[in-house]
Amino acid sequence: MPASFVSHLYRHHSVLTRVSTLIALTLFMSACSTVTPTIKAPAIASPSVALVLGGGGAKGFAHIGVIKALEENGITPTLIVGTSVGSLVGSLYASGYTPAQLEHLALTTADNELTDFVLSNQGFVEGFKLRNFINNKVDGRAIEDFPIGFAAVAAEKHTLKKTVFTSGNAGLAVQASCSVPNIFIAPRIPEKVGKKYIDGGVVSLVPVDSARALGADVIIAVDVTTANNRSFALKRISTFNSMSSFWGFLEHNITTQPNTNRALSMRHERDRADIVITPDVGHISSIDTSQRQALITAGAQATTSQIYAIKQLIKQKSDSKYATL
């Protein structure tokens, strides 16, 4: 084959290659110019909403009404922090109980399912029944396995240092949080070898600061201890309860607490919540089932009146998070 012909073919091939490349590049650029790039919006995490359930013994049935009203309005907390009876109700709710199931338990659970009397110079309620009741109801799950975050607040017996339990044995944590001094025998955590713990209401009656420390953006606090003008009647009812019912034992820690600097400090802590719900329960006692229902109803009514404010606050926190991205 003549060299001139080979040279001609080579030049022809080079031209075709350049033309093909140019055409491909043109088509690619054209395609790119007609495709609108998709910009994925950043994912916005909903604000963390903590429900803080305070101590208050018999009045703690009102917590169930609060939960009921929140759920009915589409508000499900991401964290529950409880002291004393608030830890009892809160542990069950955080473990997955619905408001209807909580209400059924409240109306049907007898004192003898929770109270085990014992002769001891440390107290006269052992607390094992309470621990086993909680662990049975939550199917033996540890706190960290609950679908909703949960924390139980207690105090070291000898130092009165606040302790927040966010993992481990749920029943034991609730037992510690409910162990009213001189009535309940203080449990050890870890069992048998750990420190002794007593009712969290001694140091943090409505544990708002604990919820904030756990990262809550919105804190809804429930205080069921607000007194009313019927103080004499309340004292008589509380005395009767203290001698007759498990719930009265828990209430004893609240009604006998003096108006000290510590009590004032705890009141200030409550007021640091974003929303404070105070059910009108000062004149009610849960001696029988009908009064337990009245307490639940009072909790629901007090919450319903603040639903709009709660929703607005959650929306503001959500918008604020978006704005910072």
mmCIF file of C-alpha atoms in Angstrom:
data_model
loop_
_atom_site.group_PDB
_atom_site.id
_atom_site.type_symbol
_atom_site.label_atom_id
_atom_site.label_comp_id
_atom_site.label_asym_id
_atom_site.label_seq_id
_atom_site.Cartn_x
_atom_site.Cartn_y
_atom_site.Cartn_z
ATOM 1 C CA MET A 1 0.000 0.000 0.000
ATOM 2 C CA PRO A 2 1.473 3.379 -0.993
ATOM 3 C CA ALA A 3 2.735 5.513 1.843
ATOM 4 C CA SER A 4 0.740 8.500 0.594
ATOM 5 C CA PHE A 5 -2.506 6.508 0.898
ATOM 6 C CA VAL A 6 -1.695 5.409 4.457
ATOM 7 C CA SER A 7 -0.927 8.996 5.377
ATOM 8 C CA HIS A 8 -4.247 10.080 3.886
ATOM 9 C CA LEU A 9 -6.158 7.475 5.910
ATOM 10 C CA TYR A 10 -4.392 8.518 9.114
ATOM 11 C CA ARG A 11 -5.280 12.193 8.612
ATOM 12 C CA HIS A 12 -8.861 11.226 7.796
ATOM 13 C CA HIS A 13 -9.102 9.139 10.985
ATOM 14 C CA SER A 14 -7.716 11.971 13.117
ATOM 15 C CA VAL A 15 -10.275 14.383 11.729
ATOM 16 C CA LEU A 16 -13.113 11.954 12.414
ATOM 17 C CA THR A 17 -11.866 11.412 15.978
ATOM 18 C CA ARG A 18 -11.722 15.145 16.648
ATOM 19 C CA VAL A 19 -15.178 15.663 15.153
ATOM 20 C CA SER A 20 -16.629 12.804 17.231
ATOM 21 C CA THR A 21 -15.090 14.193 20.379
ATOM 22 C CA LEU A 22 -16.403 17.669 19.617
ATOM 23 C CA ILE A 23 -19.923 16.335 18.976
ATOM 24 C CA ALA A 24 -19.889 14.282 22.195
ATOM 25 C CA LEU A 25 -18.668 17.273 24.181
ATOM 26 C CA THR A 26 -21.353 19.517 22.690
ATOM 27 C CA LEU A 27 -24.113 17.010 23.482
ATOM 28 C CA PHE A 28 -22.845 16.605 27.044
ATOM 29 C CA MET A 29 -22.782 20.370 27.661
ATOM 30 C CA SER A 30 -26.226 20.723 26.155
ATOM 31 C CA ALA A 31 -27.591 18.017 28.413
ATOM 32 C CA CYS A 32 -26.022 19.603 31.463
ATOM 33 C CA SER A 33 -27.562 22.973 30.633
ATOM 34 C CA THR A 34 -31.068 21.485 30.532
ATOM 35 C CA VAL A 35 -30.851 19.582 33.815
ATOM 36 C CA THR A 36 -31.717 21.552 36.933
ATOM 37 C CA PRO A 37 -29.492 20.445 39.795
ATOM 38 C CA THR A 38 -31.375 19.020 42.798
ATOM 39 C CA ILE A 39 -30.438 20.704 46.049
ATOM 40 C CA LYS A 40 -31.418 18.567 49.011
ATOM 41 C CA ALA A 41 -32.694 20.592 51.930
ATOM 42 C CA PRO A 42 -30.870 19.930 55.165
ATOM 43 C CA ALA A 43 -32.728 17.588 57.521
ATOM 44 C CA ILE A 44 -34.173 19.504 60.454
ATOM 45 C CA ALA A 45 -34.397 17.554 63.684
ATOM 46 C CA SER A 46 -37.515 18.280 65.691
ATOM 47 C CA PRO A 47 -36.828 20.006 69.007
ATOM 48 C CA SER A 48 -36.378 17.692 71.970
ATOM 49 C CA VAL A 49 -39.436 17.984 74.219
ATOM 50 C CA ALA A 50 -39.070 16.927 77.846
ATOM 51 C CA LEU A 51 -42.009 16.203 80.121
ATOM 52 C CA VAL A 52 -40.949 16.707 83.736
ATOM 53 C CA LEU A 53 -43.192 14.965 86.284
ATOM 54 C CA GLY A 54 -42.732 16.150 89.848
ATOM 55 C CA GLY A 55 -43.237 14.433 93.163
ATOM 56 C CA GLY A 56 -46.450 14.740 95.105
ATOM 57 C CA GLY A 57 -47.616 11.339 96.263
ATOM 58 C CA ALA A 58 -51.324 10.822 95.780
ATOM 59 C CA LYS A 59 -51.546 13.876 93.565
ATOM 60 C CA GLY A 60 -49.350 12.098 91.014
ATOM 61 C CA PHE A 61 -52.414 10.556 89.372
ATOM 62 C CA ALA A 62 -52.823 13.981 87.743
ATOM 63 C CA HIS A 63 -49.691 13.238 85.685
ATOM 64 C CA ILE A 64 -51.704 10.674 83.737
ATOM 65 C CA GLY A 65 -54.238 13.319 82.774
ATOM 66 C CA VAL A 66 -51.414 15.571 81.564
ATOM 67 C CA ILE A 67 -50.031 12.769 79.372
ATOM 68 C CA LYS A 68 -53.519 12.013 78.071
ATOM 69 C CA ALA A 69 -54.173 15.614 77.009
ATOM 70 C CA LEU A 70 -50.755 15.988 75.364
ATOM 71 C CA GLU A 71 -51.186 12.795 73.331
ATOM 72 C CA GLU A 72 -54.704 13.746 72.260
ATOM 73 C CA ASN A 73 -53.236 16.927 70.800
ATOM 74 C CA GLY A 74 -50.412 15.204 68.947
ATOM 75 C CA ILE A 75 -47.655 16.042 71.418
ATOM 76 C CA THR A 76 -45.394 13.119 72.349
ATOM 77 C CA PRO A 77 -42.359 13.986 74.486
ATOM 78 C CA THR A 78 -38.947 12.664 73.541
ATOM 79 C CA LEU A 79 -37.778 12.609 77.160
ATOM 80 C CA ILE A 80 -39.490 11.919 80.504
ATOM 81 C CA VAL A 81 -37.824 13.039 83.731
ATOM 82 C CA GLY A 82 -39.518 12.118 87.003
ATOM 83 C CA THR A 83 -39.115 12.490 90.732
ATOM 84 C CA SER A 84 -40.835 10.142 93.188
ATOM 85 C CA VAL A 85 -44.372 9.394 91.944
ATOM 86 C CA GLY A 86 -43.406 11.245 88.762
ATOM 87 C CA SER A 87 -40.744 8.612 88.135
ATOM 88 C CA LEU A 88 -43.283 5.844 88.720
ATOM 89 C CA VAL A 89 -45.790 7.195 86.199
ATOM 90 C CA GLY A 90 -43.020 8.372 83.865
ATOM 91 C CA SER A 91 -41.274 5.006 83.699
ATOM 92 C CA LEU A 92 -44.445 3.262 82.563
ATOM 93 C CA TYR A 93 -45.201 5.931 79.952
ATOM 94 C CA ALA A 94 -41.631 5.948 78.634
ATOM 95 C CA SER A 95 -41.708 2.154 78.357
ATOM 96 C CA GLY A 96 -44.594 2.335 75.879
ATOM 97 C CA TYR A 97 -47.824 2.459 77.874
ATOM 98 C CA THR A 98 -50.631 4.429 76.258
ATOM 99 C CA PRO A 99 -52.616 7.001 78.268
ATOM 100 C CA ALA A 100 -55.563 4.588 78.324
ATOM 101 C CA GLN A 101 -53.369 1.828 79.732
ATOM 102 C CA LEU A 102 -51.922 4.167 82.336
ATOM 103 C CA GLU A 103 -55.396 5.249 83.379
ATOM 104 C CA HIS A 104 -56.525 1.628 83.703
ATOM 105 C CA LEU A 105 -53.519 0.823 85.898
ATOM 106 C CA ALA A 106 -54.159 3.870 88.065
ATOM 107 C CA LEU A 107 -57.771 2.897 88.669
ATOM 108 C CA THR A 108 -57.182 -0.798 89.290
ATOM 109 C CA THR A 109 -53.841 -1.121 91.096
ATOM 110 C CA ALA A 110 -54.326 -1.852 94.785
ATOM 111 C CA ASP A 111 -51.963 -0.613 97.474
ATOM 112 C CA ASN A 112 -51.008 -4.147 98.486
ATOM 113 C CA GLU A 113 -49.487 -4.632 95.008
ATOM 114 C CA LEU A 114 -46.937 -1.930 95.825
ATOM 115 C CA THR A 115 -46.463 -2.011 99.590
ATOM 116 C CA ASP A 116 -44.423 -4.565 101.524
ATOM 117 C CA PHE A 117 -44.263 -3.835 105.239
ATOM 118 C CA VAL A 118 -41.233 -4.868 107.273
ATOM 119 C CA LEU A 119 -39.918 -4.316 110.790
ATOM 120 C CA SER A 120 -36.713 -2.310 110.521
ATOM 121 C CA ASN A 121 -35.083 0.694 112.145
ATOM 122 C CA GLN A 122 -34.470 2.048 108.613
ATOM 123 C CA GLY A 123 -38.130 2.223 107.624
ATOM 124 C CA PHE A 124 -41.246 0.117 107.446
ATOM 125 C CA VAL A 125 -41.739 -0.291 103.651
ATOM 126 C CA GLU A 126 -39.129 -2.477 101.991
ATOM 127 C CA GLY A 127 -39.762 -1.359 98.395
ATOM 128 C CA PHE A 128 -39.251 -4.719 96.682
ATOM 129 C CA LYS A 129 -42.898 -4.886 95.627
ATOM 130 C CA LEU A 130 -42.648 -1.488 93.957
ATOM 131 C CA ARG A 131 -39.446 -2.492 92.174
ATOM 132 C CA ASN A 132 -40.922 -5.788 90.970
ATOM 133 C CA PHE A 133 -44.182 -4.113 89.929
ATOM 134 C CA ILE A 134 -42.338 -1.702 87.629
ATOM 135 C CA ASN A 135 -40.005 -4.342 86.200
ATOM 136 C CA ASN A 136 -42.930 -6.642 85.513
ATOM 137 C CA LYS A 137 -44.915 -3.911 83.765
ATOM 138 C CA VAL A 138 -41.971 -2.899 81.555
ATOM 139 C CA ASP A 139 -41.188 -6.543 80.700
ATOM 140 C CA GLY A 140 -37.862 -6.456 82.494
ATOM 141 C CA ARG A 141 -36.345 -3.944 80.080
ATOM 142 C CA ALA A 142 -33.568 -1.621 81.155
ATOM 143 C CA ILE A 143 -34.166 2.131 81.047
ATOM 144 C CA GLU A 144 -31.978 2.578 77.971
ATOM 145 C CA ASP A 145 -34.214 0.177 76.040
ATOM 146 C CA PHE A 146 -37.376 2.264 76.476
ATOM 147 C CA PRO A 147 -38.828 3.822 73.288
ATOM 148 C CA ILE A 148 -38.911 7.220 75.022
ATOM 149 C CA GLY A 149 -35.907 8.546 76.915
ATOM 150 C CA PHE A 150 -36.366 8.300 80.674
ATOM 151 C CA ALA A 151 -34.594 9.577 83.775
ATOM 152 C CA ALA A 152 -35.424 8.979 87.438
ATOM 153 C CA VAL A 153 -34.179 11.492 90.002
ATOM 154 C CA ALA A 154 -33.063 10.397 93.473
ATOM 155 C CA ALA A 155 -30.691 11.641 96.176
ATOM 156 C CA GLU A 156 -27.756 9.965 97.866
ATOM 157 C CA LYS A 157 -28.918 9.262 101.393
ATOM 158 C CA HIS A 158 -25.892 10.544 103.288
ATOM 159 C CA THR A 159 -24.730 13.444 101.109
ATOM 160 C CA LEU A 160 -28.108 14.489 99.638
ATOM 161 C CA LYS A 161 -26.387 14.774 96.272
ATOM 162 C CA LYS A 162 -28.835 14.637 93.382
ATOM 163 C CA THR A 163 -28.452 11.581 91.172
ATOM 164 C CA VAL A 164 -30.124 11.056 87.792
ATOM 165 C CA PHE A 165 -30.576 7.477 86.614
ATOM 166 C CA THR A 166 -30.806 7.168 82.821
ATOM 167 C CA SER A 167 -29.829 3.515 82.427
ATOM 168 C CA GLY A 168 -29.988 0.218 84.231
ATOM 169 C CA ASN A 169 -32.724 -1.496 86.221
ATOM 170 C CA ALA A 170 -35.908 0.546 85.812
ATOM 171 C CA GLY A 171 -37.644 -0.826 88.890
ATOM 172 C CA LEU A 172 -34.630 -0.163 91.088
ATOM 173 C CA ALA A 173 -34.311 3.416 89.837
ATOM 174 C CA VAL A 174 -37.991 4.092 90.524
ATOM 175 C CA GLN A 175 -37.713 2.453 93.947
ATOM 176 C CA ALA A 176 -34.833 4.777 94.799
ATOM 177 C CA SER A 177 -36.671 7.845 93.502
ATOM 178 C CA CYS A 178 -39.728 6.959 95.628
ATOM 179 C CA SER A 179 -37.918 6.003 98.859
ATOM 180 C CA VAL A 180 -39.298 8.564 101.298
ATOM 181 C CA PRO A 181 -36.869 8.844 104.248
ATOM 182 C CA ASN A 182 -37.903 7.025 107.437
ATOM 183 C CA ILE A 183 -40.748 5.283 105.618
ATOM 184 C CA PHE A 184 -39.030 3.326 102.817
ATOM 185 C CA ILE A 185 -35.790 1.425 103.320
ATOM 186 C CA ALA A 186 -33.282 3.129 101.035
ATOM 187 C CA PRO A 187 -32.081 0.750 98.296
ATOM 188 C CA ARG A 188 -28.467 0.423 97.233
ATOM 189 C CA ILE A 189 -27.386 1.030 93.635
ATOM 190 C CA PRO A 190 -25.683 -1.157 92.507
ATOM 191 C CA GLU A 191 -27.567 -3.635 94.657
ATOM 192 C CA LYS A 192 -25.943 -4.750 97.915
ATOM 193 C CA VAL A 193 -22.650 -2.914 97.298
ATOM 194 C CA GLY A 194 -23.608 0.560 96.073
ATOM 195 C CA LYS A 195 -24.633 3.781 97.788
ATOM 196 C CA LYS A 196 -28.056 4.186 99.361
ATOM 197 C CA TYR A 197 -30.603 6.458 97.674
ATOM 198 C CA ILE A 198 -33.732 8.228 98.852
ATOM 199 C CA ASP A 199 -36.677 10.117 97.370
ATOM 200 C CA GLY A 200 -35.605 12.673 94.754
ATOM 201 C CA GLY A 201 -38.150 15.131 96.140
ATOM 202 C CA VAL A 202 -35.711 15.888 98.953
ATOM 203 C CA VAL A 203 -33.436 17.735 96.514
ATOM 204 C CA SER A 204 -35.371 18.241 93.266
ATOM 205 C CA LEU A 205 -39.137 18.129 93.523
ATOM 206 C CA VAL A 206 -39.778 19.125 89.883
ATOM 207 C CA PRO A 207 -36.484 18.211 88.132
ATOM 208 C CA VAL A 208 -36.350 20.861 85.419
ATOM 209 C CA ASP A 209 -32.581 21.365 85.600
ATOM 210 C CA SER A 210 -31.993 17.644 85.034
ATOM 211 C CA ALA A 211 -34.103 17.758 81.874
ATOM 212 C CA ARG A 212 -32.146 20.758 80.612
ATOM 213 C CA ALA A 213 -28.843 19.012 81.357
ATOM 214 C CA LEU A 214 -30.038 16.040 79.298
ATOM 215 C CA GLY A 215 -30.405 18.304 76.251
ATOM 216 C CA ALA A 216 -34.099 19.212 76.187
ATOM 217 C CA ASP A 217 -35.046 22.142 73.951
ATOM 218 C CA VAL A 218 -38.566 22.499 75.351
ATOM 219 C CA ILE A 219 -39.421 21.637 78.955
ATOM 220 C CA ILE A 220 -42.992 21.070 80.103
ATOM 221 C CA ALA A 221 -43.040 20.728 83.893
ATOM 222 C CA VAL A 222 -45.907 19.407 85.994
ATOM 223 C CA ASP A 223 -46.208 20.509 89.618
ATOM 224 C CA VAL A 224 -48.978 18.795 91.582
ATOM 225 C CA THR A 225 -47.979 20.186 94.981
ATOM 226 C CA THR A 226 -49.385 23.712 94.705
ATOM 227 C CA ALA A 227 -51.332 24.400 97.889
ATOM 228 C CA ASN A 228 -54.708 26.061 98.093
ATOM 229 C CA ASN A 229 -56.714 27.721 100.838
ATOM 230 C CA ARG A 230 -57.915 24.438 102.279
ATOM 231 C CA SER A 231 -54.643 23.773 104.052
ATOM 232 C CA PHE A 232 -56.288 22.361 107.186
ATOM 233 C CA ALA A 233 -58.386 19.918 105.187
ATOM 234 C CA LEU A 234 -55.342 18.964 103.127
ATOM 235 C CA LYS A 235 -53.361 18.253 106.299
ATOM 236 C CA ARG A 236 -56.090 15.998 107.653
ATOM 237 C CA ILE A 237 -56.404 14.125 104.348
ATOM 238 C CA SER A 238 -52.639 13.728 104.063
ATOM 239 C CA THR A 239 -52.414 12.361 107.601
ATOM 240 C CA PHE A 240 -55.100 9.828 106.816
ATOM 241 C CA ASN A 241 -53.348 8.843 103.615
ATOM 242 C CA SER A 242 -49.996 8.532 105.350
ATOM 243 C CA MET A 243 -51.421 5.921 107.671
ATOM 244 C CA SER A 244 -53.413 4.014 105.081
ATOM 245 C CA SER A 245 -52.039 4.045 101.536
ATOM 246 C CA PHE A 246 -48.920 3.650 99.436
ATOM 247 C CA TRP A 247 -49.666 6.958 97.717
ATOM 248 C CA GLY A 248 -50.042 8.632 101.092
ATOM 249 C CA PHE A 249 -46.559 7.448 102.063
ATOM 250 C CA LEU A 250 -45.155 9.262 99.022
ATOM 251 C CA GLU A 251 -47.218 12.343 99.815
ATOM 252 C CA HIS A 252 -45.793 12.427 103.335
ATOM 253 C CA ASN A 253 -42.446 13.639 102.031
ATOM 254 C CA ILE A 254 -44.097 16.676 100.433
ATOM 255 C CA THR A 255 -46.539 17.747 103.149
ATOM 256 C CA THR A 256 -43.939 17.543 105.926
ATOM 257 C CA GLN A 257 -41.234 19.493 104.080
ATOM 258 C CA PRO A 258 -40.588 22.868 105.791
ATOM 259 C CA ASN A 259 -40.417 26.142 103.892
ATOM 260 C CA THR A 260 -36.623 26.215 103.888
ATOM 261 C CA ASN A 261 -34.099 27.717 101.508
ATOM 262 C CA ARG A 262 -33.925 24.310 99.836
ATOM 263 C CA ALA A 263 -37.686 24.353 99.263
ATOM 264 C CA LEU A 264 -37.468 27.832 97.773
ATOM 265 C CA SER A 265 -34.591 26.737 95.556
ATOM 266 C CA MET A 266 -36.661 23.848 94.259
ATOM 267 C CA ARG A 267 -39.519 26.234 93.510
ATOM 268 C CA HIS A 268 -37.148 28.397 91.479
ATOM 269 C CA GLU A 269 -36.015 25.296 89.606
ATOM 270 C CA ARG A 270 -39.601 24.538 88.651
ATOM 271 C CA ASP A 271 -40.029 28.064 87.333
ATOM 272 C CA ARG A 272 -37.107 27.593 84.938
ATOM 273 C CA ALA A 273 -39.321 25.335 82.808
ATOM 274 C CA ASP A 274 -40.679 26.719 79.530
ATOM 275 C CA ILE A 275 -44.211 25.674 80.432
ATOM 276 C CA VAL A 276 -45.450 24.913 83.962
ATOM 277 C CA ILE A 277 -48.670 22.944 84.386
ATOM 278 C CA THR A 278 -50.247 23.112 87.859
ATOM 279 C CA PRO A 279 -53.365 20.940 88.077
ATOM 280 C CA ASP A 280 -55.952 22.097 90.605
ATOM 281 C CA VAL A 281 -55.567 19.141 92.958
ATOM 282 C CA GLY A 282 -54.890 20.758 96.325
ATOM 283 C CA HIS A 283 -58.309 19.786 97.655
ATOM 284 C CA ILE A 284 -58.355 16.245 96.215
ATOM 285 C CA SER A 285 -57.019 13.039 97.708
ATOM 286 C CA SER A 286 -56.894 9.602 96.137
ATOM 287 C CA ILE A 287 -58.437 7.548 98.920
ATOM 288 C CA ASP A 288 -60.682 5.765 96.464
ATOM 289 C CA THR A 289 -61.042 5.137 92.737
ATOM 290 C CA SER A 290 -63.434 8.026 92.112
ATOM 291 C CA GLN A 291 -60.923 10.517 93.502
ATOM 292 C CA ARG A 292 -58.147 9.015 91.396
ATOM 293 C CA GLN A 293 -60.312 9.722 88.373
ATOM 294 C CA ALA A 294 -60.837 13.287 89.582
ATOM 295 C CA LEU A 295 -57.059 13.743 89.798
ATOM 296 C CA ILE A 296 -56.594 12.438 86.248
ATOM 297 C CA THR A 297 -59.316 14.774 85.007
ATOM 298 C CA ALA A 298 -57.722 17.748 86.765
ATOM 299 C CA GLY A 299 -54.400 17.003 85.064
ATOM 300 C CA ALA A 300 -56.042 16.834 81.651
ATOM 301 C CA GLN A 301 -57.943 20.098 82.174
ATOM 302 C CA ALA A 302 -54.846 22.004 83.291
ATOM 303 C CA THR A 303 -52.944 20.767 80.239
ATOM 304 C CA THR A 304 -55.667 21.433 77.675
ATOM 305 C CA SER A 305 -55.685 25.111 78.626
ATOM 306 C CA GLN A 306 -51.980 25.356 77.660
ATOM 307 C CA ILE A 307 -51.934 23.277 74.471
ATOM 308 C CA TYR A 308 -51.800 26.321 72.177
ATOM 309 C CA ALA A 309 -48.843 27.800 74.088
ATOM 310 C CA ILE A 310 -47.017 24.456 74.001
ATOM 311 C CA LYS A 311 -47.508 24.049 70.247
ATOM 312 C CA GLN A 312 -46.376 27.610 69.586
ATOM 313 C CA LEU A 313 -43.249 27.099 71.661
ATOM 314 C CA ILE A 314 -42.358 23.873 69.848
ATOM 315 C CA LYS A 315 -42.857 25.642 66.502
ATOM 316 C CA GLN A 316 -40.634 28.539 67.577
ATOM 317 C CA LYS A 317 -37.881 26.179 68.668
ATOM 318 C CA SER A 318 -38.151 24.303 65.377
ATOM 319 C CA ASP A 319 -37.956 27.538 63.344
ATOM 320 C CA SER A 320 -34.990 28.642 65.431
ATOM 321 C CA LYS A 321 -33.144 25.406 64.669
ATOM 322 C CA TYR A 322 -33.808 25.846 60.948
ATOM 323 C CA ALA A 323 -32.564 29.424 61.013
ATOM 324 C CA THR A 324 -29.216 28.425 62.475
ATOM 325 C CA LEU A 325 -28.425 25.971 59.649
#
